[in-house]
Amino acid sequence: MSENIFSQIKVLYWWLHMANVAIQTQIFAISACISPSYYSMKGKHNLLGLIIQYIYIHILVLTAHPGMCLSEPCVSVASTVLGALDRSVDPCQDFYTFACGGWMRKNPLPEGKSRWGPFSNLWENNMAIMKNLLENTSMKSLSKAEQKAQWYYQACMNESKIEELGAKPLQDLINQTGGWGLKGPWDKDNFQEVLRIVSASFRTSPFFTVFVSTDSKNSSSNIIQVDQSGLGLPSREYYLNKTANEKYLKAYLNFLVELGILLGGSEETSQKMMQEIIDFETTLAHITVPQEERRDEMKIYHKIQAKELATLAPAVDWMPFLSAVFTPVALNDSEPVVVYAKEYLQKVSELISNTNKSVLNNYMIMKVVRKMVSILDQRFQDAEQRFLEVMYGTKKSCTPRWKLCVSDTDSALGFALGALFVKSTFSEDSKVEDMVSEIKWAFEDSLKTVGWMDPKTKKAAKEKADAIYNMVGYPKFIMKPKELDKVFNDFDVVTDLYFQNVMNYYNFSARVTAYQLRKAPNRDQWSMTPPTVNAYYNPTKNEMVLPAGILQAPFYNHAWPKAMNFGGIGVVMGHELTHAFDDQGREYDKDGNLRQWWQNSSVEAFTHQTQCMVEQYSNYSINKEPLNGKHTLGENIADNGGLRAAYKAYINWIEKNGEEATLPALGMTNHQLFFVGFAQHRSIGALTKNTHHFSENVMQFFFFLLKV
């Protein structure tokens, strides 16, 4: 029935352009065409409202002035913008509600979500596309890698097999690792062996994380890096303020106890053991360095030889550990290592030495259990759901199984799945690269007016901006079946054993990581998969990446007015580009090397300028919980700089091309449309009460909009 309604609207669209009859007759005609049975449909009021709104815009077409865009894309996006507004609000008093109030009213928080907005909505759409691609086994000419993506998804969707196996796959792994104290007395002296197994085979990071990445001070080589890790809750603050977080700590304990019981332990034993684990994590939280104190990478970067780790943290047998994690690559004690948490490693070594070995073992095994919960039977997922409901107010049970499986397939075989996604959705002539160039020009031109930056630093900053490498849409290798197959050749996937596939993925990714150690960094290597609704800037490669997943409505449409595109994807581009010059990105030069390339006077002026921003954002709060302006500084700089660059680029585009036609029905100039469009891309639905873990990078958008 809804298809019939919209077909009638299409007829009306044509009619309004071709006929010049009385407006009252037109409204009567469309009303008469709608079947009475429609009014009994669920959601009839929303659909009827959209129809009336659509008609209203098209009626205005009859009296439109010549400078108005009347193409179908323009009329469609005008309808979307209009529906998101709340015209009862004065934009000079509350711009955010004016721009987004209608959208928030029509988009209540979906069940199972802690937040909802255009980013979330687009990701849902992308997941639906991926679902169809993964379930379409009749597609011809699939590469082997693309087939593996479909098989991985099928195994994840095979719930009957997962339920049949129950907890056995995990119990077998625990027994192979050496067991734990859940079912009886445990007294083994195998700490080093267990640490190696859980870190190398299961990719967990109990006390610290070890990985391979580009050397920040030598961007032409990869290097082993060590950093702090180990907490089971999202941040150290949960453990440090027990009074304020009592209900979350209790929910966490109940969750761990339930997992212990599901794995065969008694309630009494599980209660005692899990409380010991939380007590240990609390001690770990006390020695964990807050993120806001780690933003100056020049201060926390320490390059040493592997043999020096034994002096820094003697509780760990480092060479056997590193050799296990990076097998089959051969290492020796002169292997260079970058340590980003020197004091933490010293303290965690002391903590390990002074903690009962059974507590250490139980803690390490629980890290594995936590990681495996989502790939076990429904009992484990129900336990996790109860925990998440307390933490975030969300119900995982509201999430269909296919969404979990699509997301996991994207994580494991995202570039194989991305090949299918790109072929299905991405337009090669989207002209996005032109916008990147315009945003970059605007940013560089703005440097001329930065009064606090000295000429030498300005020149170097322009050179860095010029050198930024843009990657748009997808990595080129995924469109070449032989190259794509080669990447995933060693990843074995079956159609019916989900747990085994995940274990195979851990082994596969471990080998890939190890082999990177002896290779030069690849500038064309992506850290996001093509369907991702996001973007990023990588300082060690001085590159900006814009996946295909975000290069579509509501952020970008080639047929839309430039005001919408610059206010949408243009701001995203400007945001990522500005990260090259935020409080962390500015420490890297044009070649991606961490070094002092600013003059001291400019560093001091920058610090003074950014401290003002830290104080400003620290004065904001959500549900009476203050923001940490120091922690969010990089994102705040990028948001402000990104918007400025995008608007300047739009003004420059107008100067070169002339003013573009306005959209019908809105009564806005295109300059106003730029800011309204920007705001609507950041609309956020109702939030849950618990904002403790709500990303501050998202929350700060609210306040930024108030200043525009």
Tab-separated table of C-alpha atoms in Angstrom, residues 2-295:
chain	number	residue	atom	x	y	z
A	2	SER	CA	2.840	2.452	0.829
A	3	GLU	CA	4.294	1.916	-2.684
A	4	ASN	CA	0.914	2.933	-4.113
A	5	ILE	CA	0.912	6.094	-2.019
A	6	PHE	CA	4.353	7.139	-3.151
A	7	SER	CA	3.567	6.345	-6.775
A	8	GLN	CA	0.665	8.771	-6.422
A	9	ILE	CA	3.054	11.362	-5.011
A	10	LYS	CA	5.253	10.933	-8.091
A	11	VAL	CA	2.206	11.593	-10.257
A	12	LEU	CA	1.478	14.682	-8.209
A	13	TYR	CA	5.072	15.860	-8.616
A	14	TRP	CA	4.686	15.739	-12.408
A	15	TRP	CA	1.221	17.265	-12.243
A	16	LEU	CA	2.340	20.246	-10.180
A	17	HIS	CA	4.918	21.079	-12.800
A	18	MET	CA	2.627	20.605	-15.774
A	19	ALA	CA	-0.753	21.902	-14.637
A	20	ASN	CA	-1.837	25.306	-13.407
A	21	VAL	CA	-5.006	24.590	-11.495
A	22	ALA	CA	-6.325	25.659	-8.149
A	23	ILE	CA	-4.237	24.601	-5.156
A	24	GLN	CA	-7.345	23.545	-3.264
A	25	THR	CA	-8.250	21.112	-6.042
A	26	GLN	CA	-4.775	19.592	-5.926
A	27	ILE	CA	-4.954	18.921	-2.193
A	28	PHE	CA	-8.425	17.412	-2.558
A	29	ALA	CA	-7.234	15.195	-5.410
A	30	ILE	CA	-4.319	13.712	-3.504
A	31	SER	CA	-6.493	13.169	-0.436
A	32	ALA	CA	-9.018	11.283	-2.507
A	33	CYS	CA	-6.331	9.032	-3.968
A	34	ILE	CA	-5.278	7.659	-0.591
A	35	SER	CA	-7.059	4.428	0.252
A	36	PRO	CA	-9.037	4.449	3.554
A	37	SER	CA	-7.254	1.245	4.553
A	38	TYR	CA	-4.053	3.261	4.751
A	39	TYR	CA	-5.319	5.061	7.835
A	40	SER	CA	-5.292	1.860	9.852
A	41	MET	CA	-1.614	1.253	9.157
A	42	LYS	CA	0.881	1.524	12.020
A	43	GLY	CA	2.768	4.797	11.752
A	44	LYS	CA	0.047	6.349	9.566
A	45	HIS	CA	0.463	9.793	11.109
A	46	ASN	CA	4.179	9.964	10.364
A	47	LEU	CA	3.659	8.844	6.772
A	48	LEU	CA	0.732	11.210	6.264
A	49	GLY	CA	2.820	14.039	7.692
A	50	LEU	CA	5.588	13.284	5.217
A	51	ILE	CA	3.072	13.237	2.358
A	52	ILE	CA	1.590	16.593	3.343
A	53	GLN	CA	5.076	18.042	3.776
A	54	TYR	CA	6.085	16.711	0.362
A	55	ILE	CA	2.951	18.212	-1.201
A	56	TYR	CA	3.580	21.525	0.562
A	57	ILE	CA	7.046	21.821	-0.918
A	58	HIS	CA	5.858	20.958	-4.397
A	59	ILE	CA	3.023	23.486	-4.195
A	60	LEU	CA	5.623	26.138	-3.429
A	61	VAL	CA	7.318	25.130	-6.666
A	62	LEU	CA	4.472	26.852	-8.572
A	63	THR	CA	5.524	30.250	-7.257
A	64	ALA	CA	9.243	29.598	-6.978
A	65	HIS	CA	11.620	32.323	-8.091
A	66	PRO	CA	14.187	31.549	-10.803
A	67	GLY	CA	17.020	31.189	-8.272
A	68	MET	CA	15.439	28.190	-6.609
A	69	CYS	CA	16.615	24.625	-7.224
A	70	LEU	CA	13.659	22.485	-8.298
A	71	SER	CA	15.412	19.270	-9.249
A	72	GLU	CA	14.186	16.096	-7.592
A	73	PRO	CA	17.325	15.788	-5.360
A	74	CYS	CA	16.870	19.407	-4.225
A	75	VAL	CA	13.180	18.963	-3.446
A	76	SER	CA	13.906	15.722	-1.608
A	77	VAL	CA	16.691	17.127	0.569
A	78	ALA	CA	14.629	20.255	1.261
A	79	SER	CA	11.891	18.016	2.619
A	80	THR	CA	14.410	16.247	4.851
A	81	VAL	CA	15.868	19.495	6.191
A	82	LEU	CA	12.421	20.980	6.782
A	83	GLY	CA	11.250	17.925	8.678
A	84	ALA	CA	14.241	18.084	11.018
A	85	LEU	CA	13.677	21.727	12.013
A	86	ASP	CA	11.795	23.082	15.002
A	87	ARG	CA	10.670	26.488	13.792
A	88	SER	CA	9.076	27.315	17.126
A	89	VAL	CA	12.589	27.870	18.499
A	90	ASP	CA	14.598	31.050	17.968
A	91	PRO	CA	17.883	29.953	16.330
A	92	CYS	CA	19.674	32.865	17.991
A	93	GLN	CA	18.695	31.482	21.403
A	94	ASP	CA	18.993	27.724	20.813
A	95	PHE	CA	20.420	26.917	17.419
A	96	TYR	CA	20.760	23.201	18.106
A	97	THR	CA	17.070	22.701	18.935
A	98	PHE	CA	16.025	24.928	16.034
A	99	ALA	CA	18.067	22.826	13.607
A	100	CYS	CA	17.428	19.402	15.136
A	101	GLY	CA	14.288	19.642	17.261
A	102	GLY	CA	11.994	18.157	14.626
A	103	TRP	CA	14.379	15.282	14.012
A	104	MET	CA	14.682	14.519	17.731
A	105	ARG	CA	10.916	14.578	18.151
A	106	LYS	CA	10.405	12.144	15.264
A	107	ASN	CA	13.338	9.898	16.163
A	108	PRO	CA	13.023	8.682	19.743
A	109	LEU	CA	15.895	6.554	20.982
A	110	PRO	CA	15.448	3.054	19.490
A	111	GLU	CA	15.245	0.235	21.984
A	112	GLY	CA	18.665	-1.236	22.606
A	113	LYS	CA	20.545	1.976	21.713
A	114	SER	CA	22.355	4.355	24.052
A	115	ARG	CA	22.413	7.093	21.397
A	116	TRP	CA	20.994	7.652	17.947
A	117	GLY	CA	21.815	10.051	15.158
A	118	PRO	CA	22.658	10.303	11.449
A	119	PHE	CA	25.928	8.404	11.959
A	120	SER	CA	24.076	5.543	13.660
A	121	ASN	CA	21.263	5.582	11.126
A	122	LEU	CA	23.639	5.426	8.165
A	123	TRP	CA	25.534	2.541	9.773
A	124	GLU	CA	22.236	0.682	10.147
A	125	ASN	CA	21.565	1.228	6.437
A	126	ASN	CA	25.047	0.035	5.540
A	127	MET	CA	24.567	-3.069	7.675
A	128	ALA	CA	21.325	-3.867	5.858
A	129	ILE	CA	23.194	-3.652	2.550
A	130	MET	CA	25.958	-5.904	3.880
A	131	LYS	CA	23.377	-8.388	5.154
A	132	ASN	CA	21.870	-8.723	1.696
A	133	LEU	CA	25.306	-9.145	0.142
A	134	LEU	CA	26.356	-11.795	2.660
A	135	GLU	CA	23.125	-13.741	2.301
A	136	ASN	CA	23.079	-13.635	-1.501
A	137	THR	CA	24.932	-16.876	-2.131
A	138	SER	CA	23.734	-16.945	-5.736
A	139	MET	CA	26.078	-14.125	-6.747
A	140	LYS	CA	28.476	-15.165	-9.474
A	141	SER	CA	32.196	-14.454	-9.898
A	142	LEU	CA	32.887	-14.057	-6.202
A	143	SER	CA	36.518	-14.080	-5.168
A	144	LYS	CA	37.611	-16.675	-2.616
A	145	ALA	CA	37.924	-13.935	-0.007
A	146	GLU	CA	34.363	-12.755	-0.667
A	147	GLN	CA	33.165	-16.342	-0.312
A	148	LYS	CA	34.975	-16.596	3.020
A	149	ALA	CA	33.090	-13.522	4.206
A	150	GLN	CA	29.799	-15.237	3.356
A	151	TRP	CA	30.896	-18.459	5.092
A	152	TYR	CA	31.997	-16.581	8.206
A	153	TYR	CA	28.605	-14.870	8.359
A	154	GLN	CA	26.773	-18.174	7.838
A	155	ALA	CA	28.656	-19.786	10.716
A	156	CYS	CA	27.797	-16.851	12.963
A	157	MET	CA	24.132	-17.190	12.007
A	158	ASN	CA	24.124	-20.943	12.731
A	159	GLU	CA	22.601	-20.520	16.190
A	160	SER	CA	21.519	-24.152	16.502
A	161	LYS	CA	25.145	-25.303	16.237
A	162	ILE	CA	26.289	-22.638	18.686
A	163	GLU	CA	23.620	-23.722	21.193
A	164	GLU	CA	24.518	-27.378	20.684
A	165	LEU	CA	28.168	-26.762	21.587
A	166	GLY	CA	27.324	-24.532	24.549
A	167	ALA	CA	30.278	-23.654	26.787
A	168	LYS	CA	32.390	-26.637	25.715
A	169	PRO	CA	34.640	-24.812	23.194
A	170	LEU	CA	35.671	-22.272	25.833
A	171	GLN	CA	36.015	-24.847	28.602
A	172	ASP	CA	38.349	-26.852	26.367
A	173	LEU	CA	40.500	-23.771	25.777
A	174	ILE	CA	40.696	-23.034	29.490
A	175	ASN	CA	41.751	-26.608	30.228
A	176	GLN	CA	44.393	-26.476	27.490
A	177	THR	CA	45.711	-23.252	28.998
A	178	GLY	CA	46.142	-24.875	32.406
A	179	GLY	CA	42.758	-24.386	34.041
A	180	TRP	CA	41.789	-22.067	36.900
A	181	GLY	CA	40.399	-22.124	40.404
A	182	LEU	CA	36.733	-22.204	39.471
A	183	LYS	CA	36.079	-25.901	40.074
A	184	GLY	CA	38.501	-26.617	42.882
A	185	PRO	CA	41.941	-25.870	44.328
A	186	TRP	CA	44.436	-24.524	41.813
A	187	ASP	CA	48.146	-24.415	42.612
A	188	LYS	CA	50.388	-24.216	39.588
A	189	ASP	CA	53.537	-22.256	38.908
A	190	ASN	CA	52.821	-21.451	35.264
A	191	PHE	CA	52.265	-17.679	35.217
A	192	GLN	CA	54.711	-17.020	32.369
A	193	GLU	CA	53.258	-19.786	30.206
A	194	VAL	CA	49.652	-18.668	30.711
A	195	LEU	CA	50.569	-15.043	30.003
A	196	ARG	CA	52.172	-16.095	26.718
A	197	ILE	CA	49.185	-18.226	25.682
A	198	VAL	CA	46.426	-15.719	26.450
A	199	SER	CA	48.390	-12.907	24.789
A	200	ALA	CA	49.610	-14.780	21.702
A	201	SER	CA	46.809	-17.257	20.975
A	202	PHE	CA	43.747	-15.385	22.241
A	203	ARG	CA	44.874	-11.793	21.567
A	204	THR	CA	44.106	-10.530	25.069
A	205	SER	CA	46.096	-7.914	26.999
A	206	PRO	CA	45.853	-8.722	30.716
A	207	PHE	CA	48.482	-6.363	32.184
A	208	PHE	CA	49.793	-4.483	29.168
A	209	THR	CA	49.290	-4.424	25.419
A	210	VAL	CA	52.003	-5.330	22.906
A	211	PHE	CA	51.607	-4.560	19.207
A	212	VAL	CA	53.417	-3.597	16.003
A	213	SER	CA	53.010	-0.129	14.544
A	214	THR	CA	54.961	2.619	12.804
A	215	ASP	CA	57.822	4.024	14.852
A	216	SER	CA	56.690	7.553	15.701
A	217	LYS	CA	60.249	8.883	15.450
A	218	ASN	CA	61.154	6.904	12.336
A	219	SER	CA	58.065	6.677	10.136
A	220	SER	CA	59.847	4.529	7.564
A	221	SER	CA	59.929	1.484	9.861
A	222	ASN	CA	57.625	-0.586	12.061
A	223	ILE	CA	58.514	-1.418	15.645
A	224	ILE	CA	57.231	-3.370	18.666
A	225	GLN	CA	55.317	-1.103	21.044
A	226	VAL	CA	54.224	-1.651	24.655
A	227	ASP	CA	51.512	0.275	26.491
A	228	GLN	CA	49.255	0.040	29.530
A	229	SER	CA	46.106	-2.114	29.500
A	230	GLY	CA	44.064	-4.512	31.587
A	231	LEU	CA	40.884	-2.987	33.025
A	232	GLY	CA	37.568	-4.797	32.603
A	233	LEU	CA	35.448	-1.640	32.885
A	234	PRO	CA	35.618	1.230	30.377
A	235	SER	CA	37.790	3.564	32.466
A	236	ARG	CA	39.762	3.759	35.696
A	237	GLU	CA	37.215	6.185	37.199
A	238	TYR	CA	34.731	3.349	37.746
A	239	TYR	CA	37.115	1.730	40.217
A	240	LEU	CA	38.440	4.857	41.932
A	241	ASN	CA	35.111	6.353	42.967
A	242	LYS	CA	33.320	3.344	44.417
A	243	THR	CA	30.535	5.333	46.066
A	244	ALA	CA	29.411	7.042	42.860
A	245	ASN	CA	29.792	3.855	40.819
A	246	GLU	CA	28.463	1.303	43.283
A	247	LYS	CA	25.673	0.045	41.031
A	248	TYR	CA	28.053	-0.434	38.090
A	249	LEU	CA	30.614	-2.300	40.169
A	250	LYS	CA	27.842	-4.491	41.555
A	251	ALA	CA	26.529	-5.213	38.053
A	252	TYR	CA	30.064	-6.053	36.938
A	253	LEU	CA	30.527	-8.474	39.833
A	254	ASN	CA	27.163	-10.117	39.164
A	255	PHE	CA	28.106	-10.508	35.509
A	256	LEU	CA	31.430	-12.176	36.283
A	257	VAL	CA	29.811	-14.445	38.879
A	258	GLU	CA	27.182	-15.511	36.358
A	259	LEU	CA	29.909	-16.324	33.827
A	260	GLY	CA	31.680	-18.415	36.449
A	261	ILE	CA	28.518	-20.386	37.180
A	262	LEU	CA	27.873	-20.944	33.465
A	263	LEU	CA	31.384	-22.385	33.207
A	264	GLY	CA	30.741	-24.919	35.948
A	265	GLY	CA	31.650	-23.130	39.164
A	266	SER	CA	29.507	-22.960	42.275
A	267	GLU	CA	27.955	-19.628	43.219
A	268	GLU	CA	30.065	-19.420	46.378
A	269	THR	CA	33.341	-20.137	44.580
A	270	SER	CA	32.468	-17.803	41.724
A	271	GLN	CA	31.528	-14.989	44.102
A	272	LYS	CA	34.834	-15.216	45.978
A	273	MET	CA	36.968	-15.568	42.867
A	274	MET	CA	35.332	-12.755	40.912
A	275	GLN	CA	35.545	-10.359	43.845
A	276	GLU	CA	39.279	-11.058	44.016
A	277	ILE	CA	39.537	-10.274	40.308
A	278	ILE	CA	37.726	-6.946	40.728
A	279	ASP	CA	39.922	-6.085	43.720
A	280	PHE	CA	42.975	-6.781	41.579
A	281	GLU	CA	41.605	-4.618	38.748
A	282	THR	CA	40.977	-1.840	41.265
A	283	THR	CA	44.654	-1.900	42.221
A	284	LEU	CA	45.495	-1.908	38.514
A	285	ALA	CA	43.265	1.142	38.029
A	286	HIS	CA	45.207	3.052	40.674
A	287	ILE	CA	48.482	2.662	38.762
A	288	THR	CA	46.913	3.278	35.336
A	289	VAL	CA	47.829	6.726	34.001
A	290	PRO	CA	44.776	8.869	33.023
A	291	GLN	CA	44.488	9.479	29.285
A	292	GLU	CA	44.549	13.255	29.668
A	293	GLU	CA	48.049	12.929	31.146
A	294	ARG	CA	49.248	10.947	28.120
A	295	ARG	CA	48.442	13.408	25.326
